[in-house]
Short mmCIF file of C-alpha atoms and ligand atoms in Angstrom, two decimals:
data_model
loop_
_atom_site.label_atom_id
_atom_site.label_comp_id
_atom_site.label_asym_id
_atom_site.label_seq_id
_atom_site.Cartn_x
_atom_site.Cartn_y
_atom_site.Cartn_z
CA UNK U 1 0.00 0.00 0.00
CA UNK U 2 1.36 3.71 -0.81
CA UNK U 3 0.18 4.54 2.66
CA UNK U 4 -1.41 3.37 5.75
CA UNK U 5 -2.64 5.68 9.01
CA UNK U 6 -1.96 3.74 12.01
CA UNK U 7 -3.23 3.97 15.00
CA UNK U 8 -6.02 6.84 15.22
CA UNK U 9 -9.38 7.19 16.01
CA UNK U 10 -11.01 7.24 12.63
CA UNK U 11 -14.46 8.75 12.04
CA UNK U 12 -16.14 6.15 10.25
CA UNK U 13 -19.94 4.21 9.55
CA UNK U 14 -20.77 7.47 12.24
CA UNK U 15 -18.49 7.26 14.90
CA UNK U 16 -14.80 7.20 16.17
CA UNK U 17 -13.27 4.09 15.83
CA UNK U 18 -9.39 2.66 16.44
CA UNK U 19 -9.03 1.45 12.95
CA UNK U 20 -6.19 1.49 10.66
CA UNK U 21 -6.34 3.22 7.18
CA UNK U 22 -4.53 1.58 4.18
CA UNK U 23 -4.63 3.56 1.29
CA UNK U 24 -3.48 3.05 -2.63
CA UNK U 25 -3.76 4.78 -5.42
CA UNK U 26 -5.51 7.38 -4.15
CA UNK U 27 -8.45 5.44 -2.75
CA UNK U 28 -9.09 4.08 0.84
CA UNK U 29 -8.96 -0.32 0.54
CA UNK U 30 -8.92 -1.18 3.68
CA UNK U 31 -9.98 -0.25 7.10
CA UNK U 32 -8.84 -2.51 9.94
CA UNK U 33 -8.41 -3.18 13.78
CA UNK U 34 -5.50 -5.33 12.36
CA UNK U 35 -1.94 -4.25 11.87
CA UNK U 36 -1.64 -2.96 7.80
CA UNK U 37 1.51 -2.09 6.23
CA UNK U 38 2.65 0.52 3.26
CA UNK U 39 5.71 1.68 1.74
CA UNK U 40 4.94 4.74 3.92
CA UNK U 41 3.32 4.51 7.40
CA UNK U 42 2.46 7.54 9.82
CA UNK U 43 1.84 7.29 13.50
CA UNK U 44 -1.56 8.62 14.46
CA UNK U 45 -1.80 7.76 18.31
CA UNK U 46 -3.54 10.31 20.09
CA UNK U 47 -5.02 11.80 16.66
CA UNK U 48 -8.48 11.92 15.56
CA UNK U 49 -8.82 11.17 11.67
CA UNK U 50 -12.10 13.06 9.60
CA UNK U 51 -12.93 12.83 6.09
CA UNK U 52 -11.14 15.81 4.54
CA UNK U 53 -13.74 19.13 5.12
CA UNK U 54 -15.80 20.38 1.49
CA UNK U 55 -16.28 23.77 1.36
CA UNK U 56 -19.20 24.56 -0.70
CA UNK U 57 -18.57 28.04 -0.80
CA UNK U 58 -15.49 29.94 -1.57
CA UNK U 59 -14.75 32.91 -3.39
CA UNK U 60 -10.96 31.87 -4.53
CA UNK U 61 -10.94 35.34 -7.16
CA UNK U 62 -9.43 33.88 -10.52
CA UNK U 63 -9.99 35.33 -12.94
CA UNK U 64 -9.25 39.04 -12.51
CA UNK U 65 -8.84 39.67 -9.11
CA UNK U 66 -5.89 37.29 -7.85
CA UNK U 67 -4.45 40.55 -6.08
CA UNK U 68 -7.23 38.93 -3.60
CA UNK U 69 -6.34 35.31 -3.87
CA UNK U 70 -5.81 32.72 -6.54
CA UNK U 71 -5.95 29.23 -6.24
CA UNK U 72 -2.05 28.90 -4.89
CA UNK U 73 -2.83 30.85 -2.05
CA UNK U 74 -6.60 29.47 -1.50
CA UNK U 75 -5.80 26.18 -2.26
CA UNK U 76 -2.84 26.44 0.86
CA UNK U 77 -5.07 28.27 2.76
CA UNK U 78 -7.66 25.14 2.66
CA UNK U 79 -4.78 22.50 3.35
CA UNK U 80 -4.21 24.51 6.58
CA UNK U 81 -7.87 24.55 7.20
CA UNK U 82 -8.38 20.52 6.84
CA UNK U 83 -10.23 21.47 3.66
CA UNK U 84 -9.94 19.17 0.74
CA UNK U 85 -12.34 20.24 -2.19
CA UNK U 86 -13.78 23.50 -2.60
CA UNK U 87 -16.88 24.92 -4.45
CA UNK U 88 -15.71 27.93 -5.70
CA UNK U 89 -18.65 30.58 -6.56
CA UNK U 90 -18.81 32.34 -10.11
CA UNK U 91 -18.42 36.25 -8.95
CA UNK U 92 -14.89 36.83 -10.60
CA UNK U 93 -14.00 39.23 -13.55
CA UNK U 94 -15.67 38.30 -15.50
CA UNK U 95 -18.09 35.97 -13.75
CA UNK U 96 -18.32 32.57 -14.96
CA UNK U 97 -21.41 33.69 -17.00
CA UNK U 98 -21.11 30.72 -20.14
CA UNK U 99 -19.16 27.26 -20.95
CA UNK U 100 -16.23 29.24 -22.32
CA UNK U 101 -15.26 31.17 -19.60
CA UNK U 102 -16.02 28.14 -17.43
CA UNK U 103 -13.57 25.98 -19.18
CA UNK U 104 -10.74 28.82 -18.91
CA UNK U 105 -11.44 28.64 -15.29
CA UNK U 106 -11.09 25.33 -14.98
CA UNK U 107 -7.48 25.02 -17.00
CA UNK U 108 -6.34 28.13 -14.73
CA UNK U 109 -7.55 26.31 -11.48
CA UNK U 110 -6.23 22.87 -12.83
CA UNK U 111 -2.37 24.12 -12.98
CA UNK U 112 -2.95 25.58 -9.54
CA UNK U 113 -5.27 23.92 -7.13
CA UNK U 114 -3.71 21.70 -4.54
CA UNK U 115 -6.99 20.91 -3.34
CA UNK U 116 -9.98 19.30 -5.44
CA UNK U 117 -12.32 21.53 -6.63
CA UNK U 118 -16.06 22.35 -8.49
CA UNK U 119 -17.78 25.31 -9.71
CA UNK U 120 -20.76 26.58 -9.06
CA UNK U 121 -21.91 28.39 -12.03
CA UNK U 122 -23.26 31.87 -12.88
CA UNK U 123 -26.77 33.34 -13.72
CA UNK U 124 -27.42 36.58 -15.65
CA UNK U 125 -30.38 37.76 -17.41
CA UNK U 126 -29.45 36.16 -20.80
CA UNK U 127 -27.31 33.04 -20.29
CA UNK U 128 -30.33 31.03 -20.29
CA UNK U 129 -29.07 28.67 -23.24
CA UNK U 130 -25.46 28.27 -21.83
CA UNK U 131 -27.26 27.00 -18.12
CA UNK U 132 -28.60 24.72 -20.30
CA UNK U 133 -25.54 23.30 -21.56
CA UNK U 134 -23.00 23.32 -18.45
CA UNK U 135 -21.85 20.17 -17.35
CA UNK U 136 -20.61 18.94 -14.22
CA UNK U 137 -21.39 21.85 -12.10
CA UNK U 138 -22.12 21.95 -8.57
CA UNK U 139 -24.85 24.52 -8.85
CA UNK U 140 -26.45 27.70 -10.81
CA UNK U 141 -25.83 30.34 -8.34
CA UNK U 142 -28.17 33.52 -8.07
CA UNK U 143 -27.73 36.96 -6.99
CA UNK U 144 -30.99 37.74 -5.00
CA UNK U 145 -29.03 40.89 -3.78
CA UNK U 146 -26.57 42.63 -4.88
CA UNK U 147 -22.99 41.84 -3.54
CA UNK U 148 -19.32 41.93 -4.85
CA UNK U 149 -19.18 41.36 -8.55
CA UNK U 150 -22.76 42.96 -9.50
CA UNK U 151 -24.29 40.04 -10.25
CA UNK U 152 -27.57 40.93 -9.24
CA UNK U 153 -30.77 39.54 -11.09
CA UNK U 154 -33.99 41.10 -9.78
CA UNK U 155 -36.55 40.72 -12.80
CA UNK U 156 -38.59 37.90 -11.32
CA UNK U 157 -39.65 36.60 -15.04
CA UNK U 158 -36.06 35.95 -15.53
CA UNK U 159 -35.36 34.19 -12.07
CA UNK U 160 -38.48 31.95 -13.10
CA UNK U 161 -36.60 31.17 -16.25
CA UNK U 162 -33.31 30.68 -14.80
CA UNK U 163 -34.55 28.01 -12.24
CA UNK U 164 -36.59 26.45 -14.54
CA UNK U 165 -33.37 26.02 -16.88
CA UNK U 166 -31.02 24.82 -13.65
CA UNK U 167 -30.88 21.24 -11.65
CA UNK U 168 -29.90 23.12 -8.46
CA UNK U 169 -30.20 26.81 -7.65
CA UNK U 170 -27.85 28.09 -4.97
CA UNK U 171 -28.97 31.64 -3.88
CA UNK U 172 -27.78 34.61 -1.89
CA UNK U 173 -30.98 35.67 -1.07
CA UNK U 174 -31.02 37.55 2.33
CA UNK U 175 -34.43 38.42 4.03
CA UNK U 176 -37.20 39.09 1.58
CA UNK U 177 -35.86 37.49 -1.43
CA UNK U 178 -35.74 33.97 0.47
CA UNK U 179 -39.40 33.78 0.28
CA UNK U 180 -39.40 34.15 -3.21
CA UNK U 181 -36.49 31.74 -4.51
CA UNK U 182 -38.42 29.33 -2.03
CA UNK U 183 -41.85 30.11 -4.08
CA UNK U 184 -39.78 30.26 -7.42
CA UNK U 185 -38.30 26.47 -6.76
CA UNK U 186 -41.69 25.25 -6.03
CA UNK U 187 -42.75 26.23 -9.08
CA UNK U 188 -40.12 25.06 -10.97
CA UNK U 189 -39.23 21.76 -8.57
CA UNK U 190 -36.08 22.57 -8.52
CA UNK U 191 -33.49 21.87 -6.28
CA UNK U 192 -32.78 24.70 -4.07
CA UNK U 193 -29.46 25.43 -1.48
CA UNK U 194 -29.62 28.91 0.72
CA UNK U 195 -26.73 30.01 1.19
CA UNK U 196 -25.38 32.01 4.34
CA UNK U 197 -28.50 32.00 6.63
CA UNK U 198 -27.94 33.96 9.11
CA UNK U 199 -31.44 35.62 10.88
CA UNK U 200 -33.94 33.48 13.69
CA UNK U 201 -36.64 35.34 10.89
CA UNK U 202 -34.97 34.14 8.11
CA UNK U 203 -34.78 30.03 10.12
CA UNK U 204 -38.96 30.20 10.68
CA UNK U 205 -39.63 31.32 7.55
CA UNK U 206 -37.60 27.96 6.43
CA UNK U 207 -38.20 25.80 9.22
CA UNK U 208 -40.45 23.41 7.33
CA UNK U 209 -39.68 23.99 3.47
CA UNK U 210 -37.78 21.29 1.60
CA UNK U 211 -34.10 23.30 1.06
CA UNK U 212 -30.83 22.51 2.03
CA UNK U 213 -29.67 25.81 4.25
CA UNK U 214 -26.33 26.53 4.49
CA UNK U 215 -24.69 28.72 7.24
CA UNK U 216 -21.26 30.58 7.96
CA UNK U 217 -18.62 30.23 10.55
CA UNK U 218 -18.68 34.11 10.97
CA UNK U 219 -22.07 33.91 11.89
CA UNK U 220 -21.70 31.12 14.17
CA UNK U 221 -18.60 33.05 16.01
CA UNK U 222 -19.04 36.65 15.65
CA UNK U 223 -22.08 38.96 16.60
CA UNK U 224 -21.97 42.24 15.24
CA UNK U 225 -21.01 43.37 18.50
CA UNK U 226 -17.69 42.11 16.94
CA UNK U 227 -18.07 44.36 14.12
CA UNK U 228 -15.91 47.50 15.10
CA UNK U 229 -14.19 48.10 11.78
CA UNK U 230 -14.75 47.99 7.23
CA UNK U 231 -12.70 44.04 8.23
CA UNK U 232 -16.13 43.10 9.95
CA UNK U 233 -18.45 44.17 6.66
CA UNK U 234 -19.79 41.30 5.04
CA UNK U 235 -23.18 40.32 3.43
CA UNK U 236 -25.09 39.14 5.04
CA UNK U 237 -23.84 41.41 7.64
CA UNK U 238 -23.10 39.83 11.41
CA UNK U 239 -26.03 39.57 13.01
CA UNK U 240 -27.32 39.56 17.09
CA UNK U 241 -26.91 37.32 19.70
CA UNK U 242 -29.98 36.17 19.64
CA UNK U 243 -29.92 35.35 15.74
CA UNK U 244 -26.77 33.38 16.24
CA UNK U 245 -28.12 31.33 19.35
CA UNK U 246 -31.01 30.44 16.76
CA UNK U 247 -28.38 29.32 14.21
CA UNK U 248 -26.36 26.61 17.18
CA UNK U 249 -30.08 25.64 17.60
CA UNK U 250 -30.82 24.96 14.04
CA UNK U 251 -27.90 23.42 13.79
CA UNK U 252 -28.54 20.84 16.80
CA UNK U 253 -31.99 20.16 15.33
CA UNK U 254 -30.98 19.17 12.00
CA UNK U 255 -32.50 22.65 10.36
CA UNK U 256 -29.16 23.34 8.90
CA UNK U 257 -27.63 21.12 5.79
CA UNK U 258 -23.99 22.55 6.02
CA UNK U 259 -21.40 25.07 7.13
CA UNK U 260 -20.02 27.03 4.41
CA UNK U 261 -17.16 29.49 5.14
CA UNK U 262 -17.81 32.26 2.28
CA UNK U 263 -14.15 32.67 2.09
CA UNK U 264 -14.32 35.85 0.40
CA UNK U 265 -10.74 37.56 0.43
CA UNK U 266 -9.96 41.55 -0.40
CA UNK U 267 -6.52 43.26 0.84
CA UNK U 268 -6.39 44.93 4.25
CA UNK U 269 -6.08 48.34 1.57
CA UNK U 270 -9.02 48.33 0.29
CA UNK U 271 -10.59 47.26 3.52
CA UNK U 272 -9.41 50.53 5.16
CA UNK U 273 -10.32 52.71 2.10
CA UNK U 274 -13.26 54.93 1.89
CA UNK U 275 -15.46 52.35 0.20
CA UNK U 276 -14.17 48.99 2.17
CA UNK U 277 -15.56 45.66 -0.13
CA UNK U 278 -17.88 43.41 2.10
CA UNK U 279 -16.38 39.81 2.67
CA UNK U 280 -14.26 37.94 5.21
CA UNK U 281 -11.58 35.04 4.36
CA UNK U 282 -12.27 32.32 6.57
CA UNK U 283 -11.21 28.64 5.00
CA UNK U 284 -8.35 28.51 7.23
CA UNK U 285 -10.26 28.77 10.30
CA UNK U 286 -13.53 27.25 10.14
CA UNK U 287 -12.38 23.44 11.46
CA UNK U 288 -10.31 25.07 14.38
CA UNK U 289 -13.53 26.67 15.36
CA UNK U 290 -15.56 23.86 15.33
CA UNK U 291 -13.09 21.43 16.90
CA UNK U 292 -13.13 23.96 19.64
CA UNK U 293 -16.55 24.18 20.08
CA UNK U 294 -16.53 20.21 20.07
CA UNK U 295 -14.30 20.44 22.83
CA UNK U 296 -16.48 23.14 25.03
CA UNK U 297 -19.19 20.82 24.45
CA UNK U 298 -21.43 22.83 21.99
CA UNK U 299 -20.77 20.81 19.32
CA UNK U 300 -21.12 16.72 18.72
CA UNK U 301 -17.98 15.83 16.67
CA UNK U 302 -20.75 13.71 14.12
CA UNK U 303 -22.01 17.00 13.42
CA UNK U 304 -19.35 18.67 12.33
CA UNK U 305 -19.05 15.83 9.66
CA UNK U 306 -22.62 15.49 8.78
CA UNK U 307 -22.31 19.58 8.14
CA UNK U 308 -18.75 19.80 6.90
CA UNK U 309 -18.34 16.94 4.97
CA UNK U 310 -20.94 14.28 4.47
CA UNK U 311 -23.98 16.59 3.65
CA UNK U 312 -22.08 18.89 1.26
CA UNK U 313 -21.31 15.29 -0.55
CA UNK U 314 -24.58 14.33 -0.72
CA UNK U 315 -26.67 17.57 -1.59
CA UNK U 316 -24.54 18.48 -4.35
CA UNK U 317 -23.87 14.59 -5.72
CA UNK U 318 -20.13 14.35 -5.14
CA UNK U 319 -18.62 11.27 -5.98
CA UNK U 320 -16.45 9.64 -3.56
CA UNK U 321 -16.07 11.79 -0.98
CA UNK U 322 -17.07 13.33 2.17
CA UNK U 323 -16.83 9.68 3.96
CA UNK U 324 -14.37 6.83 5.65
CA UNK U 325 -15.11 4.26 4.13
CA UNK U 326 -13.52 1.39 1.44
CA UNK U 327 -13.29 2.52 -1.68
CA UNK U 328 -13.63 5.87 -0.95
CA UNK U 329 -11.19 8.81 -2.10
CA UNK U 330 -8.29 9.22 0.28
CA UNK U 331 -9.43 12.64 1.09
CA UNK U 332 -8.47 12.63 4.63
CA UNK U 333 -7.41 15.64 7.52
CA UNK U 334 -5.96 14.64 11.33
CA UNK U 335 -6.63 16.38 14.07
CA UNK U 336 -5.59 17.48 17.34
CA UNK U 337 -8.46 18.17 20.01
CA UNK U 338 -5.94 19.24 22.68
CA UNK U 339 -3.68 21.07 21.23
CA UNK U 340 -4.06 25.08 21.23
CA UNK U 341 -2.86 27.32 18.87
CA UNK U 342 -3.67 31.74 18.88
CA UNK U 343 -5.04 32.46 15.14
CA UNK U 344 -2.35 35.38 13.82
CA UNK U 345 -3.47 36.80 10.66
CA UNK U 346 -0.17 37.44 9.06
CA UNK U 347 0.93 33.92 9.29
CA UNK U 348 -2.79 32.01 7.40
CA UNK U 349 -1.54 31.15 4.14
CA UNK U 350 -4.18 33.47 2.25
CA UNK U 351 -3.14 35.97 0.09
CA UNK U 352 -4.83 38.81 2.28
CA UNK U 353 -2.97 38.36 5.08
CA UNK U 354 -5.57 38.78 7.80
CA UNK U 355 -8.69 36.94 9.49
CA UNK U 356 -11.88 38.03 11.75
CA UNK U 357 -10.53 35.81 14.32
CA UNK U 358 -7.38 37.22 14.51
CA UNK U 359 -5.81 36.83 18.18
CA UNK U 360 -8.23 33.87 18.96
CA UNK U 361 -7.00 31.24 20.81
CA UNK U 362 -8.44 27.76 19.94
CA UNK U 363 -8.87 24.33 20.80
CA UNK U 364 -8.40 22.26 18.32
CA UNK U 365 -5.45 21.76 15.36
CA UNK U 366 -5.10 20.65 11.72
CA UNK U 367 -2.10 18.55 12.09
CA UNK U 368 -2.46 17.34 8.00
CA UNK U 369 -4.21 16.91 5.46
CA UNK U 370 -4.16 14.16 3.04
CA UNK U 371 -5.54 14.57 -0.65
CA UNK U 372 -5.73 11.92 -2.59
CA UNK U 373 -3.87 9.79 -0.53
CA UNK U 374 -1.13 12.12 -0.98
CA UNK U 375 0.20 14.01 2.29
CA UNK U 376 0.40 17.91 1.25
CA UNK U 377 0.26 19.74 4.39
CA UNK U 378 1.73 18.88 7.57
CA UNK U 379 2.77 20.86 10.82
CA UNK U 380 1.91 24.30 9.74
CA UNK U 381 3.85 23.44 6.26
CA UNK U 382 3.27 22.40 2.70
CA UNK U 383 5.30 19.57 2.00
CA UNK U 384 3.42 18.34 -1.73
CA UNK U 385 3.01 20.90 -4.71
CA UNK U 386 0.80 17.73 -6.44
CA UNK U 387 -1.97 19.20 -8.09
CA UNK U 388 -5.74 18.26 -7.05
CA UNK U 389 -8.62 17.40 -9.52
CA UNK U 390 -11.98 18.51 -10.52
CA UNK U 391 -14.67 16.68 -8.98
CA UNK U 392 -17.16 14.86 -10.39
CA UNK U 393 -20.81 15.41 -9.61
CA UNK U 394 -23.21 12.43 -9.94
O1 LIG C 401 -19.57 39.52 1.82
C1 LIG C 401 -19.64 38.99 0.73
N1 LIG C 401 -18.56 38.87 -0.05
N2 LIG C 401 -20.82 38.53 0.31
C2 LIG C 401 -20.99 38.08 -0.94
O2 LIG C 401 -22.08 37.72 -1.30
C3 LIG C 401 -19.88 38.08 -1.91
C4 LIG C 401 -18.59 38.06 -1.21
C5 LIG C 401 -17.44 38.44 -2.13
O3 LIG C 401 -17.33 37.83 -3.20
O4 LIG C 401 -16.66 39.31 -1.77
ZN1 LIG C 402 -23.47 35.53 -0.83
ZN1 LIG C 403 -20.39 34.05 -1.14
#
């Protein structure tokens, strides 16, 4: 075997077991109590072994803005963050708006992605025909509101036509505009993911409709009590405390699908300029928060997976991923529950150089992360520049 896990306590069939993982050609074979052996072996005692994180939504900036990030930077910033595939949203310059432009993405990203990765794809007021043609997308995403990139569609006709055309609408539809991309799948039976909830108003109004819901670590961590500068804007802005005690609820009843982190990069310039850009970088951070919050007790550690890794599988049809199991890719990230690290902006491997969290002290440590069976990130340092792939959606 090209490499076996020994010794850790694996997440796996929904719980942690001692199990050994033996892993070839990029797939896990074999699980077992029993002792495996591989051309290279790693020593897991005392470690805690997840399927590697999906991030459904990130904002990784290629093309046009990779003073931001690109996918060198984002893709490093996810191997510190226990992230193995990302989802990366169609807001660039110019957005991902038709099948050309989508395939120049994807030979950009392909050179430069150490992490596997998907699209979601982009929805204007004519690109009707080239919705129809895209293949192997995670999702049509749509611009209820208007946000960074300008990608705002607000002529209802058109949205009807739009999810009509899709398999799966994701939407950034704050407040209001929830209501109506809920009445607009109905209509259309289409398949519809919220992205970033983050109100109690916004969780009744969906408490009982058939959508996957989506929400952030920012909103989960930060009120916007925490808000005292432009590095605190985001949409949807931070919300109360009584908001984000409804999101931990929803999220302990089974109300939310997944955690998303929004990564959504800009410098620390144009964050202190007269008109600071609304978005937060986060990819890097996400697990550590939840692995702490596992450890205070506000968080059951088969969560996290169901939200972080399993459900993002399953709602958007990923192949091969997102669980432990045989035959499964070796997508993989080992953890430390008790060890403590202080989150310094200047040292995350993002291209902006700074996080929300900044000067947080957590519980809870990416140790590595395995992609593909190959190790590419290991004790705060990237030791493989192997590229990842493109995903394949079912
Ligand atoms: O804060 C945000 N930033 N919200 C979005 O919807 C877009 C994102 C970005 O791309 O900067
Ligand atoms: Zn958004
Ligand atoms: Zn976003």
């Amino acid at each position: 075997m090209q490499l076996v896990l020994k010794n850790g306590q694996v997440f796996s069939g929904g719980e942690l077991k001692n199990l050994n993982i033996g892993i070839d050609n990029g797939k896990i074979v074999e699980l077992s109590e029993g002792e495996l052996s591989g051309s290279k072996e790693i020593d897991c005692t005392g470690k805690v072994i997840l399927p590697g994180l999906i991030d459904p939504h990130v904002h990784f900036r290629t093309p046009g803005m990779e003073h931001k990030e690109d996918w060198a930077t984002g893709s490093r910033a996810a191997l510190h963050g226990g992230v193995t595939t990302v989802l990366d949203m169609p807001n660039t310059k110019p957005p991902t708006l038709s099948v050309e432009l989508l395939e120049e993405k994807r030979e950009i990203v392909g050179k430069d992605s150490l992490v596997n990765f998907g699209f979601h794809f982009g929805a204007a007021a004519n690109n009707i025909e080239e919705i129809k043609k895209v293949k192997n997308v995670a999702s049509v995403k749509v611009f209820m509101n208007l946000s960074t990139g300008r990608m705002l569609i607000d002529d209802e006709k058109k949205l009807g036509e739009i999810f009509a055309a899709a398999k799966q609408i994701a939407v950034h539809a704050e407040g209001g505009k929830v209501r109506l991309a809920m009445d607009l799948a109905k209509e259309t039976r289409t398949k519809l993911y919220l992205c970033h909830i983050s109100t109690a108003e916004e969780l009744e109004m969906i408490a009982d409709e058939d959508v996957f819901v989506e929400v952030t670590p920012h909103h989960l961590f930060l009120t916007k009590k925490d808000a005292i500068s432009p590095f605190f804007k985001m949409i949807p802005s931070l919300k109360s405390q009584k908001d984000q005690d409804k999101l931990w609820e929803a999220i302990n009843s089974g109300r939310v699908n997944s955690i998303g982190t929004d990564h959504a990069p800009h410098t620390a310039e144009e964050k202190e300029s007269g008109e600071p850009p609304a978005g937060v970088p986060g990819i890097e951070t996400m697990l550590p928060l939840l692995l702490d919050s596992v450890r205070g007790g506000r968080l059951e550690l088969g969560k996290l997976v169901e939200l972080c890794c399993e459900n993002p599988a399953k709602i958007f049809g990923i192949k091969n991923k997102g669980f432990i199991e045989e035959g499964f890719d070796a997508d993989l990230t080992v953890v430390d529950l008790e060890k403590e690290w202080v989150v310094r902006g200047k040292e995350l491997f993002t291209k902006c150089g700074w996080s929300p969290f900044d000067g947080k002290r957590l519980k809870g440590f990416v140790e590595r992360t395995i992609v593909g069976g190959i190790v590419k990130f290991e004790n705060g340092k990237i030791i493989s520049e192997e590229r990842g792939d493109e995903i394949e959606f079912k």
